[in-house]
């Protein structure tokens, strides 16, 4: 049974790319009856914030997928240090007492290619132990083989990978302040938590060689690796919080009224497609169809513009999910939005469902029900300028008053009976039925588009219709 982990660092809100990594891990585990582990990589105390942690949980919970086990790396540093100690004892790591340069505290920031410091690498174990015991600070480094050893692995997405160890620097395992580095903490946890598959962003592909060295050094068979293609903006730049702001935050979609599993459907299509190239898929269908082989290597584009932060494909998928979902569930999701917007929820449940069922064929998001849908729930709705024009058509107001009088005696009040009465009135007065239909729609909903006008009459019910026609 696979054991997978999603390992976000709490350094910002939940990014679309991280959410996709989580979803792919989750789908893989669910498909193979495995375990999903949420591991908060919170060892970088300088960059972690509680706020970010909260927003990551917010985003993850909103997706409504859940997880099975949960760990915080900061609570496991003893384990990380213990495993680092094993590497030291085996002679696979060494202490580097070179005084830290405060301006260059990570290997990546060193100028020029730095591989190792021969003096430190060759310190005798006795001297190394003596200096450590004397309290001299040191960085613990992996002693990367310098003998032409080649590391190889098969990535489930990017295929065969190899790299000569001679090109890899003696990377840090434990910082001079005693904090294990990402490489050390991550591998120690992956080993301890018996992770079988590491599914993560392509930006970690190169790190994998270092991780192989650690796994090998600790005598553990490495897990399988699957790296996911980068997400890019329409202009081809890498999607990032810093450059693209809220567009890349999962909560942007939540707040726009997306359905969690429609959004999951959208995330899946960023770099993956099923064999039959279907796009709209329920969660069950996604679990069924998901496979690592369907992940593409090419970068995946998230579309947005300055005016519209939402990817049109996501919007389309959401509208498909809105139309297909059980009506009771739609009602359950729309109700709190209505309450928040101060709109009364119809007491008659069957009537409420019918309204939702008609409206959802025209709406894209949950928010549409409480913005575009106001007139279906409340008498207090705005009249759009285009609708006002229809009401101002010559004779329109008087015709609507007359229509109200005639409808008052219509006991049936069905789409057919309303249509007959309206067309009868138009014929009698020698005006086009369209004039009355458009004016009526404008009066009844404040809008010029929406469900069929006769459906609108019946959906609103006789009392509301008469009131609204008479008050124009
Ligand atoms: N915390 C790392 C990140 O957010 C996790 C990388 C990994 O999955 O190993 O990129």
Short mmCIF file of C-alpha atoms and ligand atoms in Angstrom, two decimals:
data_model
loop_
_atom_site.label_atom_id
_atom_site.label_comp_id
_atom_site.label_asym_id
_atom_site.label_seq_id
_atom_site.Cartn_x
_atom_site.Cartn_y
_atom_site.Cartn_z
CA UNK A 1 0.00 0.00 0.00
CA UNK A 2 1.51 3.33 -0.96
CA UNK A 3 2.28 5.94 1.66
CA UNK A 4 2.57 9.41 0.18
CA UNK A 5 3.17 12.77 1.75
CA UNK A 6 2.34 16.34 0.93
CA UNK A 7 4.91 18.58 2.58
CA UNK A 8 4.12 22.29 2.37
CA UNK A 9 6.38 24.89 3.95
CA UNK A 10 4.32 27.52 5.78
CA UNK A 11 5.90 30.51 4.06
CA UNK A 12 2.83 31.91 2.28
CA UNK A 13 -0.73 31.01 1.34
CA UNK A 14 -1.61 27.75 -0.36
CA UNK A 15 -0.42 28.20 -3.92
CA UNK A 16 -2.26 26.55 -6.83
CA UNK A 17 0.88 24.52 -7.57
CA UNK A 18 1.08 23.20 -4.01
CA UNK A 19 -2.60 22.37 -4.08
CA UNK A 20 -2.05 20.39 -7.28
CA UNK A 21 0.82 18.47 -5.64
CA UNK A 22 -1.49 17.64 -2.74
CA UNK A 23 -4.28 16.54 -5.10
CA UNK A 24 -1.97 14.28 -7.12
CA UNK A 25 -0.63 12.67 -3.95
CA UNK A 26 -4.16 12.24 -2.65
CA UNK A 27 -5.45 10.70 -5.87
CA UNK A 28 -2.54 8.32 -6.10
CA UNK A 29 -3.08 7.16 -2.53
CA UNK A 30 -6.85 6.81 -2.88
CA UNK A 31 -6.55 4.94 -6.13
CA UNK A 32 -4.16 2.41 -4.59
CA UNK A 33 -5.84 2.25 -1.16
CA UNK A 34 -2.84 3.96 0.39
CA UNK A 35 -2.23 6.58 3.05
CA UNK A 36 -2.02 10.36 2.64
CA UNK A 37 0.29 12.13 5.04
CA UNK A 38 0.29 15.86 5.61
CA UNK A 39 3.72 16.90 6.74
CA UNK A 40 4.23 20.53 7.61
CA UNK A 41 7.81 21.40 6.69
CA UNK A 42 8.20 24.11 9.30
CA UNK A 43 11.88 23.88 10.13
CA UNK A 44 12.79 27.21 8.54
CA UNK A 45 11.92 29.28 11.60
CA UNK A 46 12.92 32.57 9.97
CA UNK A 47 10.45 32.22 7.12
CA UNK A 48 7.54 30.38 8.72
CA UNK A 49 4.52 32.25 9.96
CA UNK A 50 1.45 31.16 11.91
CA UNK A 51 -0.65 33.13 9.47
CA UNK A 52 0.68 31.15 6.58
CA UNK A 53 0.12 27.88 8.41
CA UNK A 54 -3.48 28.89 9.04
CA UNK A 55 -4.03 29.78 5.41
CA UNK A 56 -2.55 26.48 4.25
CA UNK A 57 -4.99 24.57 6.49
CA UNK A 58 -7.79 26.82 5.24
CA UNK A 59 -6.99 26.04 1.64
CA UNK A 60 -6.54 22.32 2.23
CA UNK A 61 -9.75 21.98 4.23
CA UNK A 62 -11.66 23.84 1.57
CA UNK A 63 -10.65 21.22 -1.00
CA UNK A 64 -12.61 18.65 1.06
CA UNK A 65 -10.28 15.76 0.40
CA UNK A 66 -8.80 15.23 3.84
CA UNK A 67 -5.71 13.28 4.86
CA UNK A 68 -4.92 10.32 7.07
CA UNK A 69 -1.89 11.25 9.14
CA UNK A 70 -0.34 14.55 10.07
CA UNK A 71 3.10 15.59 11.34
CA UNK A 72 5.03 18.75 11.99
CA UNK A 73 8.67 18.63 11.15
CA UNK A 74 9.56 21.05 13.92
CA UNK A 75 8.44 18.41 16.43
CA UNK A 76 10.73 15.81 14.94
CA UNK A 77 14.14 17.48 14.96
CA UNK A 78 15.50 14.90 17.41
CA UNK A 79 14.86 12.20 14.83
CA UNK A 80 16.52 14.28 12.11
CA UNK A 81 19.60 14.86 14.29
CA UNK A 82 19.78 11.21 15.23
CA UNK A 83 19.88 10.18 11.58
CA UNK A 84 22.47 12.86 10.84
CA UNK A 85 24.53 11.42 13.69
CA UNK A 86 24.36 7.98 12.06
CA UNK A 87 25.81 9.46 8.88
CA UNK A 88 28.59 11.09 10.89
CA UNK A 89 29.38 7.86 12.71
CA UNK A 90 29.53 5.98 9.43
CA UNK A 91 32.03 8.52 8.12
CA UNK A 92 29.51 9.67 5.49
CA UNK A 93 29.28 13.13 6.98
CA UNK A 94 31.86 15.46 8.49
CA UNK A 95 31.98 18.59 10.59
CA UNK A 96 32.88 21.77 8.79
CA UNK A 97 34.22 24.33 11.27
CA UNK A 98 34.73 27.06 8.67
CA UNK A 99 33.37 30.18 10.37
CA UNK A 100 29.99 31.01 8.95
CA UNK A 101 29.84 33.97 6.62
CA UNK A 102 26.65 35.71 7.74
CA UNK A 103 26.05 37.04 4.24
CA UNK A 104 26.25 33.57 2.68
CA UNK A 105 24.55 31.16 4.96
CA UNK A 106 23.38 28.65 2.41
CA UNK A 107 25.33 26.69 -0.16
CA UNK A 108 23.24 28.12 -2.95
CA UNK A 109 24.29 31.65 -2.13
CA UNK A 110 28.00 31.04 -2.38
CA UNK A 111 29.62 32.75 -5.31
CA UNK A 112 31.00 30.39 -7.92
CA UNK A 113 30.80 26.63 -7.84
CA UNK A 114 31.77 25.44 -4.41
CA UNK A 115 32.05 21.70 -3.94
CA UNK A 116 33.86 21.08 -0.69
CA UNK A 117 36.56 22.33 1.62
CA UNK A 118 39.43 19.78 1.50
CA UNK A 119 40.85 20.91 4.82
CA UNK A 120 37.62 20.29 6.69
CA UNK A 121 36.78 17.17 4.76
CA UNK A 122 40.08 15.65 5.76
CA UNK A 123 40.07 16.51 9.47
CA UNK A 124 40.79 13.38 11.50
CA UNK A 125 37.78 12.05 13.43
CA UNK A 126 39.69 12.68 16.68
CA UNK A 127 40.39 16.30 15.92
CA UNK A 128 36.86 16.84 14.65
CA UNK A 129 35.42 15.35 17.84
CA UNK A 130 37.82 17.37 20.00
CA UNK A 131 36.86 20.69 18.39
CA UNK A 132 33.17 19.88 18.62
CA UNK A 133 33.53 18.96 22.29
CA UNK A 134 35.29 22.29 22.87
CA UNK A 135 32.14 24.00 21.66
CA UNK A 136 33.38 25.23 18.30
CA UNK A 137 30.37 25.71 15.99
CA UNK A 138 30.20 23.62 12.83
CA UNK A 139 28.00 22.71 9.90
CA UNK A 140 27.52 18.99 9.38
CA UNK A 141 28.07 18.14 5.72
CA UNK A 142 27.53 15.08 3.62
CA UNK A 143 30.79 13.64 2.38
CA UNK A 144 29.78 13.33 -1.28
CA UNK A 145 31.87 10.68 -3.09
CA UNK A 146 34.54 12.26 -5.29
CA UNK A 147 35.43 9.05 -7.12
CA UNK A 148 33.34 9.22 -10.28
CA UNK A 149 30.35 7.52 -8.69
CA UNK A 150 27.18 8.08 -10.76
CA UNK A 151 23.74 8.36 -9.14
CA UNK A 152 20.78 7.06 -11.12
CA UNK A 153 17.04 6.90 -10.66
CA UNK A 154 13.95 6.51 -12.74
CA UNK A 155 11.50 9.34 -12.28
CA UNK A 156 7.92 8.25 -12.99
CA UNK A 157 7.38 11.47 -14.96
CA UNK A 158 10.77 12.67 -16.19
CA UNK A 159 12.20 9.23 -16.88
CA UNK A 160 15.77 8.11 -16.42
CA UNK A 161 17.96 10.58 -14.50
CA UNK A 162 21.65 10.42 -13.74
CA UNK A 163 24.29 12.64 -12.28
CA UNK A 164 27.93 12.20 -11.34
CA UNK A 165 28.49 12.78 -7.64
CA UNK A 166 31.57 14.82 -8.55
CA UNK A 167 29.19 17.62 -9.55
CA UNK A 168 27.39 17.70 -6.20
CA UNK A 169 28.69 19.90 -3.38
CA UNK A 170 29.15 18.59 0.15
CA UNK A 171 25.71 19.82 1.12
CA UNK A 172 24.76 20.70 4.66
CA UNK A 173 22.78 18.25 6.81
CA UNK A 174 22.70 20.25 10.04
CA UNK A 175 23.27 24.00 10.31
CA UNK A 176 25.65 25.51 12.81
CA UNK A 177 22.68 26.44 15.01
CA UNK A 178 21.80 22.76 15.25
CA UNK A 179 18.85 22.97 12.88
CA UNK A 180 18.66 20.11 10.39
CA UNK A 181 18.42 21.30 6.78
CA UNK A 182 15.54 20.53 4.44
CA UNK A 183 17.51 17.66 2.85
CA UNK A 184 18.22 15.99 6.17
CA UNK A 185 14.82 16.58 7.74
CA UNK A 186 12.94 15.56 4.64
CA UNK A 187 14.83 12.30 4.10
CA UNK A 188 14.76 11.38 7.79
CA UNK A 189 11.01 11.86 7.82
CA UNK A 190 10.50 10.06 4.54
CA UNK A 191 12.38 7.09 6.00
CA UNK A 192 10.70 7.18 9.38
CA UNK A 193 7.22 7.61 7.91
CA UNK A 194 7.91 4.79 5.43
CA UNK A 195 7.06 6.92 2.43
CA UNK A 196 6.82 4.81 -0.72
CA UNK A 197 6.27 7.50 -3.35
CA UNK A 198 7.51 11.07 -3.39
CA UNK A 199 5.30 13.14 -5.65
CA UNK A 200 6.41 16.77 -5.67
CA UNK A 201 7.25 19.75 -7.83
CA UNK A 202 9.79 19.55 -10.61
CA UNK A 203 11.87 22.19 -8.81
CA UNK A 204 12.99 19.36 -6.49
CA UNK A 205 14.20 17.06 -9.28
CA UNK A 206 17.84 18.08 -8.82
CA UNK A 207 17.61 17.71 -5.02
CA UNK A 208 16.70 14.08 -5.50
CA UNK A 209 20.36 13.13 -6.09
CA UNK A 210 21.26 14.48 -2.67
CA UNK A 211 18.37 12.59 -1.19
CA UNK A 212 19.53 9.38 -2.87
CA UNK A 213 22.89 9.84 -1.16
CA UNK A 214 21.20 10.18 2.22
CA UNK A 215 18.91 7.17 1.67
CA UNK A 216 21.84 5.10 0.46
CA UNK A 217 23.99 6.30 3.35
CA UNK A 218 21.37 5.22 5.85
CA UNK A 219 21.01 1.86 4.13
CA UNK A 220 17.44 2.46 3.03
CA UNK A 221 15.90 1.65 -0.33
CA UNK A 222 14.78 5.05 -1.72
CA UNK A 223 11.10 5.59 -2.49
CA UNK A 224 9.83 6.04 -6.03
CA UNK A 225 9.90 9.58 -7.35
CA UNK A 226 7.43 11.43 -9.55
CA UNK A 227 8.12 15.09 -10.20
CA UNK A 228 5.35 17.34 -11.44
CA UNK A 229 5.71 19.88 -14.25
CA UNK A 230 5.98 23.54 -13.38
CA UNK A 231 2.97 25.81 -13.51
CA UNK A 232 3.51 28.90 -15.61
CA UNK A 233 1.68 32.15 -16.24
CA UNK A 234 0.28 32.98 -19.71
CA UNK A 235 3.47 34.95 -20.45
CA UNK A 236 5.56 31.85 -19.77
CA UNK A 237 6.99 33.02 -16.46
CA UNK A 238 7.03 30.68 -13.51
CA UNK A 239 3.90 31.10 -11.42
CA UNK A 240 4.87 32.69 -8.15
CA UNK A 241 3.29 34.35 -5.17
CA UNK A 242 5.67 37.23 -5.42
CA UNK A 243 5.05 38.02 -9.09
CA UNK A 244 1.45 37.02 -9.55
CA UNK A 245 -0.10 37.69 -6.16
CA UNK A 246 -3.55 36.46 -5.23
CA UNK A 247 -4.10 34.91 -8.67
CA UNK A 248 -2.09 31.91 -7.54
CA UNK A 249 -3.83 31.49 -4.20
CA UNK A 250 -6.36 28.71 -3.79
CA UNK A 251 -8.55 31.04 -1.72
CA UNK A 252 -9.10 33.25 -4.77
CA UNK A 253 -11.11 30.41 -6.29
CA UNK A 254 -12.85 29.60 -3.03
CA UNK A 255 -13.90 33.22 -2.57
CA UNK A 256 -15.11 33.42 -6.17
CA UNK A 257 -17.67 30.70 -5.39
CA UNK A 258 -16.00 27.61 -6.78
CA UNK A 259 -17.00 24.10 -5.81
CA UNK A 260 -14.05 22.38 -4.16
CA UNK A 261 -14.19 19.29 -6.31
CA UNK A 262 -14.66 21.28 -9.50
CA UNK A 263 -11.47 23.09 -8.56
CA UNK A 264 -9.79 19.75 -7.89
CA UNK A 265 -10.89 18.69 -11.36
CA UNK A 266 -9.27 21.83 -12.77
CA UNK A 267 -6.02 21.29 -10.83
CA UNK A 268 -5.78 17.76 -12.21
CA UNK A 269 -5.80 19.03 -15.76
CA UNK A 270 -2.75 21.18 -15.06
CA UNK A 271 -0.19 18.76 -16.39
CA UNK A 272 -2.23 15.57 -16.42
CA UNK A 273 -4.92 14.11 -18.60
CA UNK A 274 -6.71 10.78 -18.60
CA UNK A 275 -6.18 8.34 -21.46
CA UNK A 276 -9.43 9.38 -23.12
CA UNK A 277 -8.73 13.12 -22.70
CA UNK A 278 -11.95 13.74 -20.78
CA UNK A 279 -12.02 17.07 -18.98
CA UNK A 280 -15.12 17.17 -16.79
CA UNK A 281 -14.69 14.48 -14.12
CA UNK A 282 -16.21 13.82 -10.73
CA UNK A 283 -13.93 12.97 -7.85
CA UNK A 284 -14.76 9.28 -8.18
CA UNK A 285 -13.93 9.39 -11.88
CA UNK A 286 -10.66 11.18 -11.11
CA UNK A 287 -9.63 8.51 -8.61
CA UNK A 288 -10.49 5.86 -11.14
CA UNK A 289 -8.62 7.50 -14.03
CA UNK A 290 -5.59 8.93 -12.23
CA UNK A 291 -2.19 7.52 -13.09
CA UNK A 292 1.33 8.85 -12.94
CA UNK A 293 1.87 7.90 -16.58
CA UNK A 294 -0.66 10.55 -17.66
CA UNK A 295 1.45 13.37 -16.19
CA UNK A 296 3.15 15.39 -18.88
CA UNK A 297 6.62 16.88 -18.71
CA UNK A 298 5.73 20.15 -20.41
CA UNK A 299 5.02 23.13 -18.16
CA UNK A 300 1.31 23.70 -17.58
CA UNK A 301 -0.20 27.13 -18.18
CA UNK A 302 -2.62 28.72 -15.73
CA UNK A 303 -4.61 31.34 -17.62
CA UNK A 304 -5.54 34.71 -16.17
CA UNK A 305 -5.52 38.35 -17.20
CA UNK A 306 -5.22 41.64 -15.35
CA UNK A 307 -8.99 41.95 -15.47
CA UNK A 308 -9.93 38.37 -14.67
CA UNK A 309 -7.93 36.30 -12.19
CA UNK A 310 -9.90 33.11 -12.91
CA UNK A 311 -8.80 30.57 -15.49
CA UNK A 312 -11.64 30.19 -18.05
CA UNK A 313 -11.23 26.42 -18.01
CA UNK A 314 -11.75 26.41 -14.26
CA UNK A 315 -14.89 28.51 -14.70
CA UNK A 316 -16.22 26.18 -17.37
CA UNK A 317 -15.53 23.10 -15.27
CA UNK A 318 -17.22 24.71 -12.31
CA UNK A 319 -20.35 25.39 -14.34
CA UNK A 320 -20.39 21.73 -15.44
CA UNK A 321 -20.12 20.54 -11.85
CA UNK A 322 -22.86 23.00 -10.78
CA UNK A 323 -25.22 21.52 -13.35
CA UNK A 324 -24.46 17.90 -12.52
CA UNK A 325 -24.29 17.88 -8.72
CA UNK A 326 -27.16 16.64 -6.54
CA UNK A 327 -29.56 19.51 -5.98
CA UNK A 328 -29.59 18.95 -2.20
CA UNK A 329 -25.86 19.49 -2.12
CA UNK A 330 -26.14 22.63 -4.21
CA UNK A 331 -28.77 23.92 -1.80
CA UNK A 332 -26.51 23.13 1.14
CA UNK A 333 -23.74 25.23 -0.44
CA UNK A 334 -25.88 28.14 -1.60
CA UNK A 335 -27.78 28.52 1.70
CA UNK A 336 -24.90 29.94 3.78
CA UNK A 337 -23.99 32.34 0.98
CA UNK A 338 -27.57 33.61 0.92
CA UNK A 339 -27.58 34.03 4.66
CA UNK A 340 -24.34 35.97 4.51
CA UNK A 341 -25.77 38.16 1.75
CA UNK A 342 -28.93 38.76 3.79
CA UNK A 343 -31.17 37.00 1.26
CA UNK A 344 -34.13 35.02 2.62
CA UNK A 345 -33.93 31.30 1.86
CA UNK A 346 -37.35 30.14 0.58
CA UNK A 347 -39.12 28.15 3.27
CA UNK A 348 -40.62 25.76 0.74
CA UNK A 349 -37.74 23.38 0.03
CA UNK A 350 -39.21 21.99 -3.21
CA UNK A 351 -39.60 25.54 -4.49
CA UNK A 352 -36.03 26.41 -3.48
CA UNK A 353 -34.69 23.36 -5.30
CA UNK A 354 -36.68 24.24 -8.40
CA UNK A 355 -35.27 27.77 -8.41
CA UNK A 356 -31.73 26.47 -8.04
CA UNK A 357 -32.29 23.88 -10.71
CA UNK A 358 -33.41 26.46 -13.26
CA UNK A 359 -30.76 29.03 -12.31
CA UNK A 360 -27.82 26.64 -12.32
CA UNK A 361 -28.18 26.05 -16.05
CA UNK A 362 -27.10 29.69 -16.53
CA UNK A 363 -24.64 30.25 -13.71
CA UNK A 364 -20.93 29.55 -13.38
CA UNK A 365 -20.20 29.98 -9.70
CA UNK A 366 -21.98 29.71 -6.36
CA UNK A 367 -21.62 33.45 -5.97
CA UNK A 368 -23.81 33.96 -9.06
CA UNK A 369 -26.82 32.74 -7.05
CA UNK A 370 -26.50 35.62 -4.62
CA UNK A 371 -25.45 38.27 -7.14
CA UNK A 372 -27.14 37.59 -10.46
CA UNK A 373 -29.86 35.63 -8.64
CA UNK A 374 -31.04 38.23 -6.12
CA UNK A 375 -34.41 38.88 -7.76
CA UNK A 376 -35.35 35.22 -7.43
CA UNK A 377 -35.12 35.43 -3.65
CA UNK A 378 -35.85 39.02 -2.69
CA UNK A 379 -38.00 41.97 -3.82
CA UNK A 380 -35.08 44.25 -3.25
CA UNK A 381 -32.97 43.88 -6.38
CA UNK A 382 -31.19 46.40 -8.59
CA UNK A 383 -32.48 47.29 -12.05
CA UNK A 384 -29.68 47.13 -14.60
CA UNK A 385 -29.48 50.07 -17.06
CA UNK A 386 -30.33 47.82 -20.02
CA UNK A 387 -33.41 46.58 -18.15
CA UNK A 388 -34.47 50.14 -17.40
CA UNK A 389 -34.43 50.83 -21.13
CA UNK A 390 -36.90 47.98 -21.70
CA UNK A 391 -39.20 49.44 -19.04
CA UNK A 392 -38.96 52.85 -20.64
CA UNK A 393 -40.12 51.56 -24.04
CA UNK A 394 -43.25 53.56 -25.08
CA UNK A 395 -46.35 52.08 -23.47
CA UNK A 396 -44.43 49.37 -21.63
CA UNK A 397 -45.41 50.41 -18.10
CA UNK A 398 -49.11 50.68 -18.86
CA UNK A 399 -49.02 47.27 -20.60
CA UNK A 400 -47.40 45.68 -17.53
CA UNK A 401 -50.13 47.10 -15.29
CA UNK A 402 -52.79 45.72 -17.63
CA UNK A 403 -50.97 42.37 -17.74
CA UNK A 404 -51.02 42.26 -13.94
CA UNK A 405 -54.78 42.81 -13.92
CA UNK A 406 -55.35 40.01 -16.39
CA UNK A 407 -53.00 37.58 -14.59
CA UNK A 408 -54.76 38.23 -11.33
CA UNK A 409 -57.75 36.24 -12.51
CA UNK A 410 -55.59 33.44 -13.97
CA UNK A 411 -56.16 30.60 -11.52
CA UNK A 412 -53.85 28.24 -13.38
CA UNK A 413 -50.76 30.48 -13.52
CA UNK A 414 -48.72 28.03 -15.60
CA UNK A 415 -46.13 28.87 -18.24
CA UNK A 416 -48.76 28.12 -20.87
CA UNK A 417 -51.56 30.16 -19.30
CA UNK A 418 -49.27 33.14 -18.69
CA UNK A 419 -48.02 32.97 -22.26
CA UNK A 420 -51.58 32.86 -23.64
CA UNK A 421 -52.63 35.87 -21.61
CA UNK A 422 -49.52 37.87 -22.51
CA UNK A 423 -49.80 37.11 -26.22
CA UNK A 424 -53.53 37.84 -26.13
CA UNK A 425 -52.82 41.26 -24.66
CA UNK A 426 -50.14 41.99 -27.28
CA UNK A 427 -52.47 41.02 -30.12
CA UNK A 428 -55.32 43.13 -28.77
CA UNK A 429 -53.11 46.20 -28.43
CA UNK A 430 -51.33 45.61 -31.76
CA UNK A 431 -47.83 45.49 -30.19
CA UNK A 432 -45.17 42.84 -30.52
CA UNK A 433 -45.30 40.22 -27.76
CA UNK A 434 -41.53 40.71 -27.41
CA UNK A 435 -42.04 44.24 -26.12
CA UNK A 436 -44.16 43.00 -23.21
CA UNK A 437 -41.95 39.96 -22.62
CA UNK A 438 -38.80 42.10 -22.40
CA UNK A 439 -40.43 44.70 -20.19
CA UNK A 440 -41.86 42.00 -17.93
CA UNK A 441 -38.50 40.31 -17.55
CA UNK A 442 -36.91 43.67 -16.75
CA UNK A 443 -39.57 44.40 -14.14
CA UNK A 444 -39.50 40.96 -12.59
CA UNK A 445 -35.73 40.46 -12.40
CA UNK A 446 -34.05 43.80 -13.11
CA UNK A 447 -32.14 42.01 -15.87
CA UNK A 448 -32.45 41.49 -19.60
CA UNK A 449 -31.18 37.91 -19.66
CA UNK A 450 -32.04 34.84 -17.65
CA UNK A 451 -34.26 31.79 -17.85
CA UNK A 452 -37.20 31.79 -20.28
CA UNK A 453 -39.54 34.66 -19.34
CA UNK A 454 -42.55 32.39 -18.78
CA UNK A 455 -40.46 30.17 -16.51
CA UNK A 456 -39.55 33.30 -14.55
CA UNK A 457 -43.26 34.14 -13.99
CA UNK A 458 -43.97 30.71 -12.61
CA UNK A 459 -40.76 30.52 -10.55
CA UNK A 460 -41.56 33.79 -8.83
CA UNK A 461 -45.19 32.90 -8.19
CA UNK A 462 -48.31 34.94 -8.76
CA UNK A 463 -48.12 37.23 -5.72
CA UNK A 464 -44.60 38.41 -6.41
CA UNK A 465 -45.28 38.80 -10.11
CA UNK A 466 -48.33 40.99 -9.56
CA UNK A 467 -46.51 43.11 -7.00
CA UNK A 468 -43.51 43.64 -9.22
CA UNK A 469 -45.53 44.40 -12.36
CA UNK A 470 -47.63 46.92 -10.48
CA UNK A 471 -44.81 48.78 -8.89
CA UNK A 472 -42.97 49.67 -12.12
N1 LIG B 1 8.67 21.69 1.88
C1 LIG B 1 9.12 21.39 0.56
C2 LIG B 1 8.42 22.36 -0.39
O1 LIG B 1 7.47 22.99 0.00
C3 LIG B 1 8.76 19.96 0.26
C4 LIG B 1 9.52 19.35 -0.83
C5 LIG B 1 9.31 17.87 -0.87
O2 LIG B 1 8.17 17.44 -1.15
O3 LIG B 1 10.26 17.14 -0.60
O4 LIG B 1 8.84 22.52 -1.51
#
